[in-house]
CSV table of C-alpha atoms in Angstrom, one decimal:
chain,number,residue,atom,x,y,z
A,1,MET,CA,-44.6,-64.2,50.4
A,2,SER,CA,-41.6,-66.1,51.0
A,3,TYR,CA,-41.6,-68.9,53.8
A,4,LYS,CA,-39.1,-67.0,55.4
A,5,SER,CA,-41.2,-63.9,55.8
A,6,ALA,CA,-44.3,-65.8,56.7
A,7,ILE,CA,-42.2,-67.5,59.2
A,8,ASP,CA,-40.3,-64.5,60.7
A,9,ILE,CA,-44.3,-62.8,60.9
A,10,TYR,CA,-45.2,-65.8,62.6
A,11,HIS,CA,-42.1,-65.3,65.0
A,12,ASN,CA,-43.3,-61.5,65.8
A,13,ASP,CA,-46.9,-62.9,66.4
A,14,LEU,CA,-45.2,-65.2,69.4
A,15,ALA,CA,-43.1,-61.9,70.4
A,16,ASN,CA,-46.8,-59.9,70.7
A,17,LEU,CA,-48.6,-62.7,72.6
A,18,LEU,CA,-45.8,-62.9,75.0
A,19,LYS,CA,-45.8,-58.7,75.2
A,20,MET,CA,-49.7,-59.3,76.0
A,21,LEU,CA,-48.9,-61.7,78.5
A,22,ASP,CA,-46.7,-59.5,80.1
A,23,VAL,CA,-48.6,-56.6,80.3
A,24,TYR,CA,-51.8,-58.7,81.5
A,25,VAL,CA,-49.5,-60.1,83.9
A,26,ILE,CA,-48.8,-56.8,85.4
A,27,ASN,CA,-52.1,-55.7,85.3
A,28,TYR,CA,-53.5,-58.6,87.4
A,29,ARG,CA,-51.0,-57.8,89.8
A,30,ASN,CA,-51.9,-54.6,90.3
A,31,LEU,CA,-55.4,-55.4,90.5
A,32,VAL,CA,-55.2,-58.4,93.1
A,33,SER,CA,-53.1,-55.9,95.2
A,34,THR,CA,-56.1,-53.3,94.4
A,35,LEU,CA,-58.6,-55.8,95.8
A,36,ASN,CA,-56.4,-56.4,98.8
A,37,ASP,CA,-56.4,-52.8,99.8
A,38,ILE,CA,-60.3,-53.0,98.8
A,39,ASN,CA,-60.9,-55.7,101.1
A,40,LEU,CA,-59.4,-53.9,104.1
A,41,ASN,CA,-61.1,-51.1,103.7
A,42,VAL,CA,-64.7,-51.0,106.0
A,43,LEU,CA,-65.8,-47.9,103.8
A,44,ILE,CA,-66.3,-49.7,100.4
A,45,SER,CA,-69.3,-51.4,99.6
A,46,LYS,CA,-69.5,-55.0,99.6
A,47,ARG,CA,-71.1,-54.7,95.8
A,48,LYS,CA,-68.2,-52.9,94.7
A,49,LYS,CA,-66.1,-55.6,96.2
A,50,ARG,CA,-67.7,-58.2,94.8
A,51,ARG,CA,-67.2,-56.3,91.6
A,52,ALA,CA,-63.9,-55.9,91.9
A,53,ILE,CA,-63.2,-59.7,92.4
A,54,LYS,CA,-65.3,-60.5,89.3
A,55,GLN,CA,-62.9,-58.0,87.2
A,56,VAL,CA,-59.8,-59.8,88.7
A,57,GLU,CA,-61.3,-63.4,87.6
A,58,GLU,CA,-62.1,-62.0,84.3
A,59,LEU,CA,-58.8,-61.1,83.9
A,60,GLY,CA,-57.3,-64.3,84.9
A,61,CYS,CA,-59.4,-66.3,82.4
A,62,ILE,CA,-58.1,-63.8,79.7
A,63,ILE,CA,-54.9,-64.7,81.1
A,64,ASP,CA,-55.5,-68.4,81.1
A,65,VAL,CA,-56.6,-68.0,77.3
A,66,LEU,CA,-53.6,-66.2,76.2
A,67,LEU,CA,-51.2,-68.5,78.0
A,68,GLU,CA,-52.9,-71.2,76.1
A,69,SER,CA,-52.4,-69.5,72.5
A,70,ILE,CA,-49.0,-68.7,73.7
A,71,CYS,CA,-48.1,-72.7,74.4
A,72,LYS,CA,-49.2,-73.8,70.9
A,73,VAL,CA,-47.7,-71.2,69.4
A,74,GLN,CA,-44.5,-72.0,70.8
A,75,GLN,CA,-44.5,-75.8,70.0
A,76,CYS,CA,-45.3,-75.1,66.6
A,77,TYR,CA,-42.5,-72.5,66.2
A,78,LEU,CA,-40.1,-74.5,67.9
A,79,ARG,CA,-41.3,-77.6,65.0
A,80,TYR,CA,-40.0,-74.9,62.8
A,81,VAL,CA,-36.6,-73.9,64.6
A,82,LYS,CA,-35.9,-77.8,65.0
A,83,MET,CA,-36.6,-78.8,61.1
A,84,LYS,CA,-34.8,-75.8,59.9
A,85,CYS,CA,-31.8,-76.6,62.2
A,86,ASP,CA,-31.8,-80.0,61.0
A,87,VAL,CA,-32.0,-79.2,57.2
A,88,LEU,CA,-29.1,-76.7,57.9
A,89,CYS,CA,-26.9,-79.1,59.7
A,90,GLU,CA,-27.4,-81.1,56.1
A,91,ILE,CA,-26.6,-78.1,53.8
A,92,ILE,CA,-23.9,-76.4,55.4
A,93,ASN,CA,-20.3,-77.3,54.9
A,94,TRP,CA,-17.0,-75.2,55.2
A,95,ASP,CA,-17.4,-73.6,51.5
A,96,PHE,CA,-20.4,-72.5,52.6
A,97,ILE,CA,-19.9,-70.8,55.4
A,98,LYS,CA,-16.7,-69.2,54.2
A,99,LEU,CA,-18.5,-67.9,50.9
A,100,GLU,CA,-20.8,-66.3,53.2
A,101,ILE,CA,-18.7,-64.6,55.5
A,102,GLU,CA,-16.8,-63.4,52.2
A,103,GLN,CA,-20.1,-62.1,50.7
A,104,GLU,CA,-20.7,-60.4,53.9
A,105,LEU,CA,-17.2,-58.4,54.3
A,106,LEU,CA,-17.4,-57.6,50.4
A,107,LEU,CA,-21.0,-56.5,50.5
A,108,ASN,CA,-19.9,-52.7,49.5
A,109,LEU,CA,-17.2,-53.4,47.5
A,110,ASP,CA,-17.5,-52.9,43.4
A,111,THR,CA,-18.5,-55.9,41.2
A,112,ASP,CA,-15.2,-56.4,39.4
A,113,PHE,CA,-13.1,-55.7,42.8
A,114,LYS,CA,-14.8,-58.4,44.6
A,115,HIS,CA,-13.5,-60.9,41.8
A,116,LYS,CA,-9.8,-60.2,42.9
A,117,PHE,CA,-10.7,-61.2,46.5
A,118,LEU,CA,-13.6,-63.9,46.3
A,119,SER,CA,-12.5,-67.3,46.6
A,120,ILE,CA,-13.7,-70.4,47.2
A,121,TYR,CA,-11.4,-73.6,47.4
A,122,SER,CA,-12.8,-76.7,46.4
A,123,PRO,CA,-11.8,-79.8,48.4
A,124,LYS,CA,-9.3,-80.9,45.6
A,125,GLY,CA,-7.2,-77.5,46.2
A,126,ASN,CA,-8.4,-75.9,42.9
A,127,SER,CA,-9.4,-72.1,43.2
A,128,SER,CA,-12.7,-71.0,41.6
A,129,ILE,CA,-14.3,-67.8,41.6
A,130,ILE,CA,-17.9,-67.3,42.6
A,131,ASP,CA,-20.0,-64.9,40.9
A,132,LEU,CA,-22.3,-62.8,43.6
A,133,LYS,CA,-25.0,-61.3,40.6
């Protein structure tokens, strides 16, 4: 597994945690709203009201644990993104970006045809052809 795929998986895990948090918060809101309705209803027993309160508290605890996990994951992921940005700033130059754009534009062309159009200019002004194999 490459580093990029490992980080992509890590990013997907973070996105999944955020989706879970969204679902839990929506459910928590619904439970609190329902609890309020139950509390106002005099026909519902105190035992059922206490059970509903306990369920809301349990979901609140789950949300707290999930938020703590998301904070830890985000800190690690943001450190990765910052380090990657620092490395990319060191290695990217004009020729690198131009080559990337040319490769993207000429992606579906025949290899022989690519050599006619692909050119990266060195700082001296000499033209050199880059092999895309």
